[in-house]
XYZ file of C-alpha atoms in Angstrom:
396
model
C -33.164 21.512 10.176
C -34.337 18.766 7.842
C -36.653 19.521 4.893
C -38.763 16.718 3.399
C -40.934 17.101 0.300
C -43.459 14.606 -1.076
C -45.924 14.483 -3.952
C -48.652 15.331 -1.456
C -48.250 16.445 2.148
C -51.162 15.593 4.468
C -50.921 17.805 7.580
C -54.416 16.551 8.666
C -55.120 19.843 10.461
C -55.374 21.636 7.106
C -56.024 20.590 3.507
C -53.434 18.452 1.683
C -50.591 20.363 0.021
C -49.296 19.214 -3.357
C -45.486 19.113 -3.332
C -45.660 20.269 0.285
C -42.489 20.547 2.345
C -42.128 19.559 5.990
C -39.491 21.259 8.137
C -38.464 19.099 11.080
C -35.588 19.161 13.559
C -33.299 16.257 14.477
C -35.646 15.253 17.315
C -38.612 14.880 14.992
C -40.351 18.058 16.148
C -42.282 19.903 13.432
C -40.841 23.363 12.785
C -42.811 24.465 9.732
C -45.125 23.417 6.900
C -44.245 24.984 3.544
C -46.551 25.349 0.552
C -44.245 25.919 -2.455
C -46.985 27.792 -4.326
C -47.117 30.522 -1.681
C -43.429 30.739 -0.776
C -40.982 32.868 -2.733
C -37.795 31.413 -1.285
C -37.606 27.647 -0.868
C -35.029 26.028 1.397
C -31.985 24.269 -0.025
C -31.117 20.590 0.466
C -34.687 19.313 0.325
C -35.091 15.541 0.578
C -37.595 14.690 -2.157
C -39.772 11.590 -1.733
C -42.355 9.924 -3.968
C -45.748 9.384 -2.384
C -47.803 10.796 0.476
C -46.314 12.224 3.655
C -48.548 12.046 6.724
C -48.361 12.014 10.536
C -47.786 8.761 12.400
C -50.769 6.434 12.720
C -52.702 5.797 15.933
C -53.972 2.240 16.460
C -56.719 2.563 19.065
C -57.471 -1.144 19.430
C -54.929 -3.948 19.563
C -54.279 -7.128 21.584
C -50.492 -7.350 21.577
C -50.491 -10.352 23.915
C -52.297 -12.435 21.274
C -49.604 -11.948 18.618
C -48.505 -15.591 18.823
C -51.907 -16.707 17.494
C -51.299 -15.513 13.933
C -52.952 -17.814 11.352
C -54.157 -20.139 14.123
C -57.939 -19.610 13.956
C -60.563 -20.391 11.342
C -61.945 -17.405 9.439
C -65.535 -16.277 8.822
C -67.050 -18.704 11.346
C -68.697 -16.051 13.510
C -67.869 -14.507 16.866
C -68.850 -17.416 19.092
C -66.742 -19.895 17.140
C -63.866 -17.393 17.381
C -64.344 -16.896 21.144
C -64.460 -20.664 21.664
C -61.196 -21.092 19.760
C -59.696 -18.315 21.874
C -60.896 -19.942 25.092
C -59.235 -23.215 24.189
C -56.014 -21.901 22.629
C -55.112 -18.622 24.350
C -51.807 -19.962 25.727
C -48.857 -21.010 23.634
C -45.154 -20.810 23.054
C -43.026 -17.871 21.932
C -45.492 -15.298 23.275
C -42.817 -12.734 24.153
C -40.975 -13.149 20.837
C -44.237 -12.791 18.876
C -45.160 -9.622 20.762
C -41.746 -8.106 20.039
C -42.112 -8.820 16.321
C -45.609 -7.305 16.331
C -44.378 -4.171 18.098
C -41.555 -3.810 15.552
C -43.952 -4.338 12.645
C -46.283 -1.624 13.898
C -43.423 0.810 14.452
C -41.885 0.252 11.014
C -45.258 0.680 9.275
C -45.734 4.076 10.890
C -47.797 3.421 14.028
C -46.733 5.781 16.820
C -49.419 5.138 19.447
C -51.519 2.117 20.430
C -54.478 1.472 22.701
C -53.622 -2.067 23.775
C -55.833 -4.579 25.581
C -54.103 -6.633 28.280
C -55.338 -9.361 30.588
C -51.974 -9.826 32.306
C -48.580 -8.187 32.776
C -46.823 -9.950 29.851
C -46.363 -6.739 27.828
C -44.815 -4.560 30.540
C -41.132 -4.966 29.705
C -41.744 -4.619 25.962
C -43.754 -1.421 26.431
C -41.063 0.088 28.641
C -38.557 -0.297 25.803
C -40.774 0.407 22.780
C -40.674 3.659 20.807
C -44.480 3.416 20.497
C -46.704 5.272 22.975
C -48.936 2.665 24.640
C -52.079 3.175 26.659
C -52.813 -0.219 28.213
C -56.436 -1.114 28.849
C -56.450 -3.753 31.570
C -59.489 -5.794 30.663
C -61.978 -7.091 33.218
C -64.746 -9.640 32.719
C -66.803 -12.244 34.550
C -70.277 -13.549 33.729
C -71.238 -14.361 37.345
C -72.398 -11.503 39.584
C -70.989 -13.072 42.752
C -67.459 -13.016 41.364
C -67.446 -9.287 40.521
C -65.419 -8.241 43.556
C -62.727 -10.812 42.802
C -62.627 -9.758 39.129
C -62.060 -6.142 40.178
C -59.334 -7.156 42.625
C -57.519 -9.109 39.920
C -57.834 -6.226 37.464
C -56.549 -3.642 39.942
C -53.589 -5.903 40.735
C -52.592 -6.048 37.047
C -53.287 -2.314 36.625
C -50.963 -1.441 39.498
C -48.158 -3.461 37.929
C -48.349 -1.291 34.812
C -48.619 1.938 36.801
C -45.691 1.015 39.059
C -43.583 0.666 35.899
C -44.517 4.223 34.859
C -46.761 3.002 32.053
C -50.103 4.609 31.145
C -52.960 2.227 31.929
C -56.600 2.055 32.975
C -59.250 -0.564 33.758
C -61.779 -1.400 31.062
C -64.697 -3.818 30.564
C -64.359 -6.539 27.918
C -67.869 -6.525 26.436
C -71.526 -6.102 27.453
C -72.148 -9.845 27.469
C -69.146 -10.720 29.681
C -69.493 -7.890 32.219
C -72.354 -8.087 34.707
C -74.281 -5.136 36.095
C -72.455 -5.492 39.396
C -69.086 -5.417 37.645
C -70.163 -2.424 35.529
C -71.142 -0.664 38.752
C -67.752 -1.430 40.308
C -65.975 -0.049 37.261
C -68.173 3.067 37.306
C -67.287 3.635 40.952
C -63.605 3.157 40.093
C -63.896 5.765 37.301
C -65.591 8.285 39.602
C -62.373 8.790 41.566
C -60.089 9.380 38.570
C -60.081 10.844 35.056
C -60.182 7.688 32.933
C -60.711 6.675 29.336
C -62.230 3.266 28.648
C -63.000 0.926 25.774
C -65.431 -1.928 25.176
C -66.084 -4.466 22.409
C -69.493 -3.543 21.024
C -72.039 -5.505 18.953
C -69.668 -7.840 17.119
C -72.545 -10.220 16.457
C -76.282 -9.752 16.015
C -76.981 -12.221 18.802
C -75.614 -9.802 21.406
C -78.881 -7.879 21.186
C -80.957 -11.071 21.390
C -79.245 -11.965 24.646
C -80.140 -8.633 26.245
C -83.633 -8.476 24.819
C -84.964 -11.916 25.752
C -82.147 -14.264 26.844
C -81.873 -16.036 23.519
C -79.411 -16.485 20.699
C -75.983 -17.978 20.243
C -74.145 -15.695 22.685
C -76.570 -16.434 25.513
C -76.562 -20.167 24.873
C -72.758 -20.295 24.702
C -72.281 -18.462 28.005
C -75.026 -20.478 29.668
C -73.245 -23.646 28.559
C -70.025 -22.425 30.163
C -71.717 -21.605 33.465
C -75.343 -22.441 34.417
C -75.271 -19.566 36.925
C -75.403 -17.231 33.929
C -79.143 -17.915 33.766
C -79.664 -15.749 36.869
C -78.377 -12.644 35.133
C -81.132 -10.049 34.710
C -81.642 -8.776 31.167
C -84.307 -6.544 29.747
C -82.626 -4.016 27.464
C -83.250 -2.759 23.933
C -79.727 -3.708 22.872
C -76.312 -4.581 24.207
C -75.212 -1.014 23.423
C -78.107 0.373 25.464
C -76.997 -1.882 28.334
C -73.434 -0.525 28.151
C -74.442 3.129 28.110
C -76.905 2.699 30.961
C -74.620 0.606 33.156
C -71.155 2.115 32.600
C -70.762 5.596 34.118
C -68.168 8.253 34.929
C -65.741 7.536 32.097
C -63.960 10.509 30.564
C -64.170 9.023 27.050
C -65.428 5.638 25.856
C -64.244 3.833 22.727
C -66.830 1.496 21.189
C -64.908 -1.157 19.268
C -66.028 -3.117 16.167
C -69.708 -1.987 16.046
C -70.253 -4.574 13.317
C -73.995 -4.883 13.920
C -74.763 -1.416 15.309
C -77.575 0.114 13.268
C -78.342 3.739 12.446
C -81.019 4.134 15.116
C -78.642 2.841 17.794
C -75.868 5.160 16.607
C -78.177 8.166 16.869
C -79.346 7.099 20.323
C -75.780 6.586 21.540
C -74.612 9.960 20.224
C -77.538 11.642 21.965
C -76.739 9.762 25.169
C -73.093 10.850 25.387
C -70.841 13.288 23.539
C -67.770 11.458 24.839
C -68.001 8.438 22.542
C -65.481 7.314 19.939
C -66.188 4.569 17.400
C -63.331 2.259 16.443
C -63.334 0.454 13.094
C -61.348 -2.816 12.873
C -62.612 -3.762 9.433
C -60.154 -6.539 8.613
C -60.999 -8.271 11.893
C -64.721 -7.811 11.150
C -64.255 -9.633 7.843
C -62.003 -12.261 9.453
C -64.566 -13.145 12.137
C -68.090 -12.294 10.908
C -67.442 -11.456 7.238
C -69.435 -8.245 7.712
C -68.569 -4.557 7.919
C -70.005 -1.843 10.192
C -72.433 0.804 8.972
C -69.702 3.340 8.188
C -72.107 5.575 6.254
C -74.296 6.083 9.332
C -71.278 6.790 11.536
C -70.179 9.464 9.078
C -73.660 10.905 8.606
C -74.005 11.348 12.364
C -70.544 12.944 12.524
C -69.292 10.329 14.942
C -65.680 10.465 16.094
C -64.222 7.493 14.215
C -60.867 5.865 14.960
C -59.010 2.888 13.474
C -57.781 -0.319 15.114
C -56.112 -3.485 13.920
C -57.369 -5.887 16.593
C -54.950 -8.810 17.110
C -53.070 -11.353 15.034
C -55.667 -13.861 16.190
C -58.141 -12.075 13.876
C -55.991 -10.260 11.322
C -53.248 -10.928 8.791
C -51.331 -7.746 9.614
C -51.124 -5.011 12.226
C -51.057 -2.243 9.633
C -53.295 0.808 9.853
C -52.802 1.381 6.130
C -54.169 -2.119 5.438
C -57.295 -1.146 7.390
C -57.659 2.023 5.306
C -57.249 0.005 2.103
C -60.162 -2.228 3.082
C -62.360 0.752 3.957
C -61.454 2.384 0.643
C -62.291 -0.814 -1.249
C -65.760 -1.133 0.270
C -66.493 2.581 0.651
C -64.782 4.176 -2.378
C -66.513 7.527 -1.924
C -64.656 8.176 1.348
C -61.594 10.284 0.633
C -58.173 9.258 1.856
C -57.850 12.595 3.647
C -61.019 11.847 5.638
C -59.874 8.327 6.567
C -56.496 9.704 7.551
C -58.153 11.865 10.208
C -59.617 8.697 11.713
C -56.194 7.042 11.687
C -54.332 9.988 13.229
C -55.840 12.965 15.033
C -59.061 11.258 16.178
C -57.112 8.400 17.758
C -54.631 10.814 19.319
C -57.534 12.787 20.760
C -59.106 9.678 22.278
C -55.802 8.709 23.920
C -55.329 12.269 25.181
C -52.212 12.795 23.044
C -53.516 15.331 20.530
C -51.070 18.005 21.749
C -48.163 15.778 20.649
C -49.482 13.414 17.976
C -52.011 13.176 15.155
C -51.149 16.093 12.851
C -48.316 18.128 11.392
C -48.312 21.294 13.493
C -45.495 23.383 14.869
C -44.159 22.000 18.128
C -45.640 18.535 17.728
C -43.654 15.316 17.393
C -46.227 13.135 15.598
C -43.942 10.805 13.693
C -43.573 10.999 9.920
C -44.938 8.343 7.566
C -44.346 7.911 3.848
C -46.997 6.060 1.839
C -45.700 4.849 -1.531
C -47.418 3.456 -4.647
C -50.296 5.921 -4.480
C -52.576 7.810 -6.860
C -51.087 11.255 -6.505
C -53.469 12.811 -9.054
C -56.569 11.926 -7.044
C -54.968 11.479 -3.577
C -55.918 7.804 -3.433
C -54.437 4.595 -2.072
C -54.687 1.125 -3.621
C -53.890 -2.510 -2.861
C -50.194 -1.965 -3.681
C -49.719 1.034 -1.409
C -47.447 0.542 1.578
C -46.295 2.694 4.481
C -43.045 3.144 6.349
C -41.711 5.350 9.091
C -39.363 8.187 8.136
C -36.609 8.859 10.655
C -35.099 12.321 10.987
C -32.371 11.379 13.451
C -30.288 9.447 10.906
C -27.484 7.456 12.545
């Protein structure tokens, strides 16, 4: 048995415990949580650490296959400029090496599970060997209705490659503006025959809504320029989010990612529409691309199930969940670290269907153990100098 004590222990499932002690076995399984103020006899040989001790982080939105694009794209130019850069520069050298480094970085910083977007099979071998739990979302998109069947065939082919390697994976739409009604219908039919979680990029730019309302705006014009057949697509919806919720059916849970321009009224409508929604914040990517943050206050006021993602190195300077929490704390200082930690742990684990194993310190779980150093232990706060690292119990 290994006993670890920190300035503050954050079990997530219960309130933080000052000078709390975690009892864990050599396999990383939680055996007990000890509050020294209510225990008469404390264990011997306690490893004492400075900082916060918390469960491993869950990154619900990442694009591992884009790791080679770090520092390649212009910042704060808007979504369409970003998408155009991606369209022209998606390939490159050292893709496999960059993905391996990104996987190692996430693991060392305390990330234990990732919802990863894939358009191909490049990440299969890495995921088979990684200590991180990956749920791969095989992404499907096509802006032309007539090509929907082929898009589904291609997606299923990639999906089966992951499944045949005993990896967890499911099909998912890219975004409302790149997935036609016919393709949404095909995905909905696919979901009806299996229990499936899904994810979709949602309202990253204000012009998404313009496209669905009256075929105008930068998104519509960009896609029309890529393919004149896009003009035939029928659109008459209140918003891109309304389009998604009305077209995509039969999912078990749906993760709405980014939500940069989702307003309070739309959040309320979405929550009334489905109780199986999760809302992923990728705040550093939001600032990198659009230089705008989501309406976090409204998400909290409506008691939405919030998770945290890092997006990719194409739109971020790090793949650190703690860096995402720092940015949220900077812009929303009234949100407690304990509240944000729930988003970064148990909520993400719940979305991925891993809450029985990950997301909190509870007996029998193996959630990973993270130490956060350089913290404000008197007020349970983090700051720009805080950093996180994984704590290993099976010392070699």
